[in-house]
Short mmCIF file of C-alpha atoms and ligand atoms in Angstrom, two decimals:
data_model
loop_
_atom_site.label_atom_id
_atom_site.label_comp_id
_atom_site.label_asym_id
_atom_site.label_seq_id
_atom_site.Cartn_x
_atom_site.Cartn_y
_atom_site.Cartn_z
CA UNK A 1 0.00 0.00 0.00
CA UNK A 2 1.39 3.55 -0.80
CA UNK A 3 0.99 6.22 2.26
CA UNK A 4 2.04 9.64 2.61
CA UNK A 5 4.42 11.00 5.44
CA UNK A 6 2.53 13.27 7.30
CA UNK A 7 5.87 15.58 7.82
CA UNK A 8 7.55 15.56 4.60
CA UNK A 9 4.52 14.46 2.40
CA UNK A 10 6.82 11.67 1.08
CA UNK A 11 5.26 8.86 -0.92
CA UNK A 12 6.42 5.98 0.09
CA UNK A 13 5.05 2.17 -0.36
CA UNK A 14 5.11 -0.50 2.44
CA UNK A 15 4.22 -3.93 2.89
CA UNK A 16 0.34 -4.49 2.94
CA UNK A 17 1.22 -7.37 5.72
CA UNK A 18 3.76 -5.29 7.31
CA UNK A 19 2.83 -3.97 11.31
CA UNK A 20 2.89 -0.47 10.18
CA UNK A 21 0.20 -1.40 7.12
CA UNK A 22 -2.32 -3.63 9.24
CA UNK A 23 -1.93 -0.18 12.46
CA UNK A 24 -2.47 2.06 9.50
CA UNK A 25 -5.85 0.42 8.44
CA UNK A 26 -6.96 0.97 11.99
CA UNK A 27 -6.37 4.41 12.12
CA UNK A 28 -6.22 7.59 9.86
CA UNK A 29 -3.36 7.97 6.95
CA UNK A 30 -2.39 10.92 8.56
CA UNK A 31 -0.45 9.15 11.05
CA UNK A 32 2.58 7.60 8.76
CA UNK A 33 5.52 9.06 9.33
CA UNK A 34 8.66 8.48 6.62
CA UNK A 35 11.78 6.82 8.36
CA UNK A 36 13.95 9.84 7.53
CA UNK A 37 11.29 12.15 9.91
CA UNK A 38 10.59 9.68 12.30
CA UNK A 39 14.17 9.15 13.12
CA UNK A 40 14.69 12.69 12.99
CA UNK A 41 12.05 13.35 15.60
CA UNK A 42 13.21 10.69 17.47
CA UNK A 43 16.66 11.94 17.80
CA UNK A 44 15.18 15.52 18.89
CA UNK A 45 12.89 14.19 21.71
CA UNK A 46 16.24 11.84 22.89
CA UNK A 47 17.84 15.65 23.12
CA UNK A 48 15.62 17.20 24.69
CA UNK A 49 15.27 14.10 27.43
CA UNK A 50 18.99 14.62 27.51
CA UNK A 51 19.24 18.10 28.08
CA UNK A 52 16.16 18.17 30.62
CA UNK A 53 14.36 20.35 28.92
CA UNK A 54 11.44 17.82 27.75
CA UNK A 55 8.10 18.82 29.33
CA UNK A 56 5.00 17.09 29.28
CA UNK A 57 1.69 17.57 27.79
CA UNK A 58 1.05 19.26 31.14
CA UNK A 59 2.68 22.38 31.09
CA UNK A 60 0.71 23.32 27.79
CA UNK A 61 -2.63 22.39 29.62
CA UNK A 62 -1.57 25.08 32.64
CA UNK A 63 -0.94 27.67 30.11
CA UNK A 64 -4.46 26.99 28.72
CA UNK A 65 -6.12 27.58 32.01
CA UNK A 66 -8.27 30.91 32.16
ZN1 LIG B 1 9.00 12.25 5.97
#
């Protein structure tokens, strides 16, 4: 099956048996993500982990508040 990277917009064709095909079926196209970008993003999270500057989903909810 051919899918689109959702960062990049990247066409790229995987296995119709593969994992990522059969979690793909199950849930919106939007969600594929090329290698190049996901190991790119991967490596920037693993950074930011490193350099304790990650924060949580939870620090964007407080800023939300009213
Ligand atoms: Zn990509």
């Amino acid at each position: 099956m051919r899918v689109k990277c959702v960062i990049c917009d990247k066409i790229e064709s995987i296995k119709d048996e593969s994992f990522q095909a059969k979690r793909l079926r199950n849930r919106p196209i939007h969600t594929f993500m090329c290698k190049v970008c996901e190991d790119r993003i991967t490596e920037r999270t693993n950074a930011r982990i490193a350099t304790g500057n990650f924060q949580l989903y939870r620090s964007k909810t407080e800023e939300d508040e009213w």
